[in-house]
Structures are given as C-alpha cells and as structure tokens.
CSV table of C-alpha atoms in Angstrom, one decimal:
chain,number,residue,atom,x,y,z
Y,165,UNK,CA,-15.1,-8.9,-3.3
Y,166,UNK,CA,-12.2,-7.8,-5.5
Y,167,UNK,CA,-12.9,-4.6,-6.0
Y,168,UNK,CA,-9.3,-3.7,-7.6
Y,169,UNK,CA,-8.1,-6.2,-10.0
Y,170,UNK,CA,-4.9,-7.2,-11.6
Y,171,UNK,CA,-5.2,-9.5,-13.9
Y,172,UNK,CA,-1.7,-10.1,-14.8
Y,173,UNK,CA,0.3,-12.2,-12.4
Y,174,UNK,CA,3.5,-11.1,-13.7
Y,175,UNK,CA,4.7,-9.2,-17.0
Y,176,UNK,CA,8.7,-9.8,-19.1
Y,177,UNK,CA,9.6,-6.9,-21.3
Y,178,UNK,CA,13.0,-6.3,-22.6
Y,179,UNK,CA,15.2,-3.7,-21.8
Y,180,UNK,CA,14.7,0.0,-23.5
Y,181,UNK,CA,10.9,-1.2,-24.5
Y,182,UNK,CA,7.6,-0.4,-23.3
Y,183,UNK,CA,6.2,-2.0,-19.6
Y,184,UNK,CA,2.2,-1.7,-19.9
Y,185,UNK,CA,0.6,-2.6,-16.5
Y,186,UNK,CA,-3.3,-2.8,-16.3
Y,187,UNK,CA,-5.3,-2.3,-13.7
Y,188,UNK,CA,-9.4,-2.7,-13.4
Y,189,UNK,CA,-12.0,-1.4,-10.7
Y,190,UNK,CA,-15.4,-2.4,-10.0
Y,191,UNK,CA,-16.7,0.6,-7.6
Y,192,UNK,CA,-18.0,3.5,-8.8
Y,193,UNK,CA,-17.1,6.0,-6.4
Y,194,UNK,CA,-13.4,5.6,-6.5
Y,195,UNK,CA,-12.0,9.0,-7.8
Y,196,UNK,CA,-8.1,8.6,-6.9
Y,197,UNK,CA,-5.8,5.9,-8.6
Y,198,UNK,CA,-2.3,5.2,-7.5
Y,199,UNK,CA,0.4,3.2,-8.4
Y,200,UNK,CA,3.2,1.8,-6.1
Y,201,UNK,CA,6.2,-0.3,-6.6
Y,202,UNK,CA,7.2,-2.9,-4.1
Y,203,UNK,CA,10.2,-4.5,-3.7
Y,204,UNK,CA,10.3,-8.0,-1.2
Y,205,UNK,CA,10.4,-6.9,2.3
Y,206,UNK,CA,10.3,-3.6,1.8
Y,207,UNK,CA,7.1,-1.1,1.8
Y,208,UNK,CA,5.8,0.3,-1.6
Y,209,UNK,CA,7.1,3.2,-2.8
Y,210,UNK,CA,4.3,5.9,-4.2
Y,211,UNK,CA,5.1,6.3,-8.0
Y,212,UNK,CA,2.6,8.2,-9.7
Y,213,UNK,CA,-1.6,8.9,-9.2
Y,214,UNK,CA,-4.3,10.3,-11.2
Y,215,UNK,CA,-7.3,12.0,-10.1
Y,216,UNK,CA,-10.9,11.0,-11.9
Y,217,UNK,CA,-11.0,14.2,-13.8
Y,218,UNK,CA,-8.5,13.6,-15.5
Y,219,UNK,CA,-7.5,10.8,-18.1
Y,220,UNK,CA,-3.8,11.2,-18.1
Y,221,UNK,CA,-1.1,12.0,-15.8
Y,222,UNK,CA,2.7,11.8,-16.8
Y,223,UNK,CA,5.9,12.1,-14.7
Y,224,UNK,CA,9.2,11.2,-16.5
Y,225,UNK,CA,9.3,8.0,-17.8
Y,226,UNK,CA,5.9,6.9,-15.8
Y,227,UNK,CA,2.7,7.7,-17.7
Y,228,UNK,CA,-1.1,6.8,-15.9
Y,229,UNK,CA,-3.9,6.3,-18.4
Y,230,UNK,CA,-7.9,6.4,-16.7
Y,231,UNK,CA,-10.8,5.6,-18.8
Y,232,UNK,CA,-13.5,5.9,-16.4
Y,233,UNK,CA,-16.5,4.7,-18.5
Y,234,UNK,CA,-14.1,1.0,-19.1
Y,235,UNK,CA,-12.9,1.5,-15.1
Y,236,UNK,CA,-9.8,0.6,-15.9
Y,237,UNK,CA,-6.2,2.1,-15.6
Y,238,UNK,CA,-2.7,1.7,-16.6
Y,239,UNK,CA,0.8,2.7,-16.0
Y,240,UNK,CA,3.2,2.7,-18.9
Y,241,UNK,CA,7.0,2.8,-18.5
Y,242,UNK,CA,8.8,4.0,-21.2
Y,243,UNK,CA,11.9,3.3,-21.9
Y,244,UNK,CA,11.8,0.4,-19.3
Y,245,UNK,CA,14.6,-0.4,-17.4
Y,246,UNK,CA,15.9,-3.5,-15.5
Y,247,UNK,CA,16.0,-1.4,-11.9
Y,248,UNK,CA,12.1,-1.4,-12.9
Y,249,UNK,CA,11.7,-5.1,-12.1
Y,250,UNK,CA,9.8,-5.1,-9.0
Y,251,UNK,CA,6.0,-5.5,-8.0
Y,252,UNK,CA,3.6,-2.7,-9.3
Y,253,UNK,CA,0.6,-2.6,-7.0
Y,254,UNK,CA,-2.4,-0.3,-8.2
Y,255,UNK,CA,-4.8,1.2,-5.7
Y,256,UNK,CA,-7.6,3.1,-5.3
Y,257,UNK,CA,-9.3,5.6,-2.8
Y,258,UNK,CA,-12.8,7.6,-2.4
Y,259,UNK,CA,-11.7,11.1,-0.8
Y,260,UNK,CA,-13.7,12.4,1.3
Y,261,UNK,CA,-16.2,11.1,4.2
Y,262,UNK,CA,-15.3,8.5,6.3
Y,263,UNK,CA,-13.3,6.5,3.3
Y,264,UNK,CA,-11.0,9.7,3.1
Y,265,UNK,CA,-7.5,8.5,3.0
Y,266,UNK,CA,-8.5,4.4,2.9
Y,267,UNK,CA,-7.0,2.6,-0.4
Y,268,UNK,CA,-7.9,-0.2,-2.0
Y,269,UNK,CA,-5.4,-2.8,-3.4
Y,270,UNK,CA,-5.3,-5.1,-6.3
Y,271,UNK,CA,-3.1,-8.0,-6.3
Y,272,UNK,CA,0.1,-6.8,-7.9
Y,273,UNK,CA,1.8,-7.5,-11.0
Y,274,UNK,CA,5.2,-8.6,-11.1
Y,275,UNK,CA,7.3,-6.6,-14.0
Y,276,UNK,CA,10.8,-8.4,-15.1
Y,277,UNK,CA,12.7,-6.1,-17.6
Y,278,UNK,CA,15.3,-8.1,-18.8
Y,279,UNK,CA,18.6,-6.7,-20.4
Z,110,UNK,CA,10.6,13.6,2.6
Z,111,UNK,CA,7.5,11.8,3.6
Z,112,UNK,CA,9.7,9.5,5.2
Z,113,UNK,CA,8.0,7.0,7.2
Z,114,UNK,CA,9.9,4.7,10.0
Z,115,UNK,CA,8.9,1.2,10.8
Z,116,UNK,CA,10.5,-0.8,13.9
Z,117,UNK,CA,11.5,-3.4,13.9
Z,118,UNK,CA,12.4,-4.4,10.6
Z,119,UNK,CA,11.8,-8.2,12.0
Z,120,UNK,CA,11.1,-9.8,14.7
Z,121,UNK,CA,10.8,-13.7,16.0
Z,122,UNK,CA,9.2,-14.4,18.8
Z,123,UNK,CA,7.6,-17.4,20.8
Z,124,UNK,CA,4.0,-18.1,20.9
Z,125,UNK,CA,1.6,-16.8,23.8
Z,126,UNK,CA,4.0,-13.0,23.8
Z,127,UNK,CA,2.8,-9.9,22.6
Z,128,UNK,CA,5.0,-8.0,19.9
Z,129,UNK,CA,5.0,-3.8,19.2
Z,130,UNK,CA,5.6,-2.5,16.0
Z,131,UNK,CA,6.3,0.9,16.1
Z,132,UNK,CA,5.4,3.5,12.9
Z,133,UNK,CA,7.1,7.3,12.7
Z,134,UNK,CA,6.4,9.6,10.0
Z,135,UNK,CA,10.0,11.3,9.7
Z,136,UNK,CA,9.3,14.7,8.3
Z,137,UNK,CA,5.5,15.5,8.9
Z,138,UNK,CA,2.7,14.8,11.0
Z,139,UNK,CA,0.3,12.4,10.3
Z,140,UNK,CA,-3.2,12.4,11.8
Z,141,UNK,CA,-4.0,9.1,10.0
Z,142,UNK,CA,-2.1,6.0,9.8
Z,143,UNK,CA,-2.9,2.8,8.7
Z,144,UNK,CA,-1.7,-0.4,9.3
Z,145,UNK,CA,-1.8,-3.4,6.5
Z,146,UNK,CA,-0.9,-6.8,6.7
Z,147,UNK,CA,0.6,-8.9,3.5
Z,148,UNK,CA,0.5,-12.7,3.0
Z,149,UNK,CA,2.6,-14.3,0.7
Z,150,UNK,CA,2.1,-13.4,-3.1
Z,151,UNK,CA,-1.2,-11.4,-2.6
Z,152,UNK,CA,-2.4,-8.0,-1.6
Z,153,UNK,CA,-2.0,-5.6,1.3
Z,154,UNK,CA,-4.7,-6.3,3.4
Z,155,UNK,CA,-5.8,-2.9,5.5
Z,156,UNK,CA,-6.2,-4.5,8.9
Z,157,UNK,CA,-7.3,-0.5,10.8
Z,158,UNK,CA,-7.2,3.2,10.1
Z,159,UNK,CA,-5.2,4.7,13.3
Z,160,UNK,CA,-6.4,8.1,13.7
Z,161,UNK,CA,-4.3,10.5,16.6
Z,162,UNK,CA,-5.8,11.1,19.8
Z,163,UNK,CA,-8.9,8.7,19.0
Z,164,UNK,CA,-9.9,5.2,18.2
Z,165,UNK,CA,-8.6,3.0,15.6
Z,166,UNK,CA,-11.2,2.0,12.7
Z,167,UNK,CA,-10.7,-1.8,12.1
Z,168,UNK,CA,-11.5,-3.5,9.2
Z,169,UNK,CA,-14.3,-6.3,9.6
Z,170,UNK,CA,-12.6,-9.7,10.4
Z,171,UNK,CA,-10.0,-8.0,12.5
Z,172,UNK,CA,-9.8,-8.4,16.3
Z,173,UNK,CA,-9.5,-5.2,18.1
Z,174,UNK,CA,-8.4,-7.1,21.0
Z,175,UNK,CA,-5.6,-9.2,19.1
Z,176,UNK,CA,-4.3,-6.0,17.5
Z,177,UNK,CA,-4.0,-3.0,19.7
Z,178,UNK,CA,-3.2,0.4,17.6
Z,179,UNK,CA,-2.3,3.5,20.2
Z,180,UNK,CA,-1.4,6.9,17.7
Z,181,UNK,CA,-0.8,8.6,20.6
Z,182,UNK,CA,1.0,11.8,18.8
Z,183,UNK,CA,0.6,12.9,14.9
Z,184,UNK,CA,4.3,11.1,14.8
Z,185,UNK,CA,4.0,7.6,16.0
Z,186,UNK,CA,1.3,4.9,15.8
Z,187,UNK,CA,2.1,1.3,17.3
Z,188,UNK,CA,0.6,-1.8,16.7
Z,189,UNK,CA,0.8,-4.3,19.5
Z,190,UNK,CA,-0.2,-8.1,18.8
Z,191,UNK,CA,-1.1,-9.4,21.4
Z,192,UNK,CA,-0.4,-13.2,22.8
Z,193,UNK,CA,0.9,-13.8,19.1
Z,194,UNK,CA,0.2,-17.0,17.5
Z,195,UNK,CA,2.6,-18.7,14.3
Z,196,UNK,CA,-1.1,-18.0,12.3
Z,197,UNK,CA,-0.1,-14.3,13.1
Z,198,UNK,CA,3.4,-14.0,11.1
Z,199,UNK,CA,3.0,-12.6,8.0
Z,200,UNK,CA,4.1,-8.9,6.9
Z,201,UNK,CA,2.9,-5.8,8.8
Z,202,UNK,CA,3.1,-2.5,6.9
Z,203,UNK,CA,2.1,0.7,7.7
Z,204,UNK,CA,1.6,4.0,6.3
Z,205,UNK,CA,1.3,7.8,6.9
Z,206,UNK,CA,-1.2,9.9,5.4
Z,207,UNK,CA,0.4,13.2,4.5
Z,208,UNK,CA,-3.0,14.9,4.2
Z,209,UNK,CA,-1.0,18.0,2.0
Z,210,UNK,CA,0.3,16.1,-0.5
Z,211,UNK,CA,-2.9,14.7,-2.4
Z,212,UNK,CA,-4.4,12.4,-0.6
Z,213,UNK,CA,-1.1,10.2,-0.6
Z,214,UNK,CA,0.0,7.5,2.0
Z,215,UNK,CA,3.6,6.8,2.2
Z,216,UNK,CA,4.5,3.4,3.5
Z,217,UNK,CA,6.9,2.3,5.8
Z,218,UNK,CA,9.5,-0.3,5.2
Z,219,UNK,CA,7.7,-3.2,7.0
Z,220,UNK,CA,7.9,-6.0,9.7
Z,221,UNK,CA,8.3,-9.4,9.1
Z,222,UNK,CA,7.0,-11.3,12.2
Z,223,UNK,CA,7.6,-15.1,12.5
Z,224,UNK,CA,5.7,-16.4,15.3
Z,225,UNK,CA,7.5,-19.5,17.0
C-alpha cells in the first residue's frame, strides 16, 4: 500500500528553467509534507516542508505547493540549476501519537538539469 | 547543525558475522532515531523507530532478532545485523529526530553493506 506516490520516475529540465516535482498521498491524516534531496550513497538532505494549514511555503529558490482536498504536493525550483540534478524524495508524517516523528516515503523522482 | 554521523560508511563482510552500524547526532540530542533501509532505485524503507532508554518499534516484516537497535544515550543509536546474510546488503540509513526543529529528521550519510 503506496500511501506516498511519485509518479514520475525521473524529470529533464534545462538549465535557468523551472523543475516541477509532484507528489500524491492517499491517507488522510498526514498533516506534515517534506521534501528531501538524495544524492547516490549519501543520506537525503532536508530541503523544505509544509504544514497542512498551510498551502504554500517558500524558501529561496524552493517553493512547496499543498492542495489538501486533491492530496497532492509539489516542489518547484526556480531558476533550476545543474547542482539540482539529484533524487527528490517527498514524505510525509502524522505528528502526534505514536506516529509522531514516523515519515512516509514515495519513490523518488530523479531531476536532470541540463546546461 | 543537525548533523548526524553514520559509521561505517561501508562495510564487506562474510556471511554467518554480525555487522554494527553506529548513528550520532552531532550537535543535539535525539530521543528518536530511526533506521531505514534502501534497495536499489526504490524508496526508503523504515525498518524501526529507536527510541533512548527503551525498546525499538519495528516495522511489520522486520525481525527484531536479525536487527538489534540499542539507543543507549540521546546521541547514539546502533544497529547490529546479526549472522548477516548477502539477502541483507542493501543501504542502511538512519536519522535523528530533532524534536525542536519541526518535526524534522536529519539523515545520516548511510552504510552500504555487501554481504559476502
């Protein structure tokens, strides 16, 4: 049961354009979204989250979009750049009760910015 | 900060031993840790919440006896496989919880673990 979903294996954008990366959840009672970047053998690095009550978050050139009623997120990187390229994993959490802290992955997207 | 240290980086060994991986947050304490494990191409895959001066929370499929966790201080949290197997390599990350800072868990840099 994929309760996080990537649907995008792997996303090309050009240097200086847009990077959308979108991200789908089935359950409910999820309230906190993250989004990490992964590079191979190495450990995600925490980029940007968004609580439930809100719809947007934005730091720098990273921008998280929630629309709770579609359950679906996104990260868009603007300008993108080609230290970008890596593997964007999106995950979620319930805080509180014995889920507090517990995240739940979706499969990653691999992001190429090209030149 | 929210550094977190993970040792060793990689490790081979034969089958039938028992590996540690070791897990220091840096620059805060950490009640919870978790550990995950990553399979080529596809997800991170939370194998137990580690939890100082308790018992670790596995997730359902995973052996507690094949996978000891010890968070024996709000610092360190090891994960011991025990008489590993080559169906055991794969990638072993874990994570702090910095409870202050939002709910977010900052990862370590992982352990590859080939299993002979």
């Amino acid at each position: 049961d994929q309760q996080v979903k990537q649907n995008s294996p792997s996303l090309s954008v050009q240097e200086g354009r847009i990077s959308i990366l979108n991200c789908d959840y089935t359950n409910s009672m999820f309230d906190y979204f993250l989004w990490y970047k992964k590079y191979p053998a190495e450990g995600p690095t925490f980029l940007i989250s968004i609580s439930s009550i809100k719809d947007k978050n934005e730091d720098g050139r990273f921008t998280v979009f929630l629309n709770k009623s579609a359950k679906h997120l996104s990260l868009h990187i603007v300008p993108s750049q080609p230290g970008d390229s890596a593997v964007y994993f999106c995950a979620a959490s319930v805080r509180g009760g014995t889920s507090y802290g517990k995240l739940t992955f979706g499969q990653g997207t691999i992001l190429t910015v090209h030149p | 900060g929210a550094v977190v240290s993970q040792h060793p980086s990689r490790v081979i060994c034969k089958s039938g031993t028992s590996v540690k991986i070791e897990c220091r947050s840096l620059d805060f304490q950490a009640t919870t840790m978790f550990w995950y494990r990553q399979f080529p191409k596809q997800s991170l895959m939370l194998m137990a919440t580690s939890n100082e001066g308790s018992k670790a929370t596995y997730e359902q499929g995973v052996e507690k006896d094949k996978f000891l966790i010890n968070h024996a201080s709000l610092t360190l949290s090891t994960l011991t496989v025990t008489s590993a197997h080559p169906e055991d390599s794969s990638f072993y990350i874990c994570s702090a919880l910095r409870a202050l800072a939002k709910n977010i868990q900052y990862f370590g840099a992982g352990t590859r673990l080939s299993v002979l």
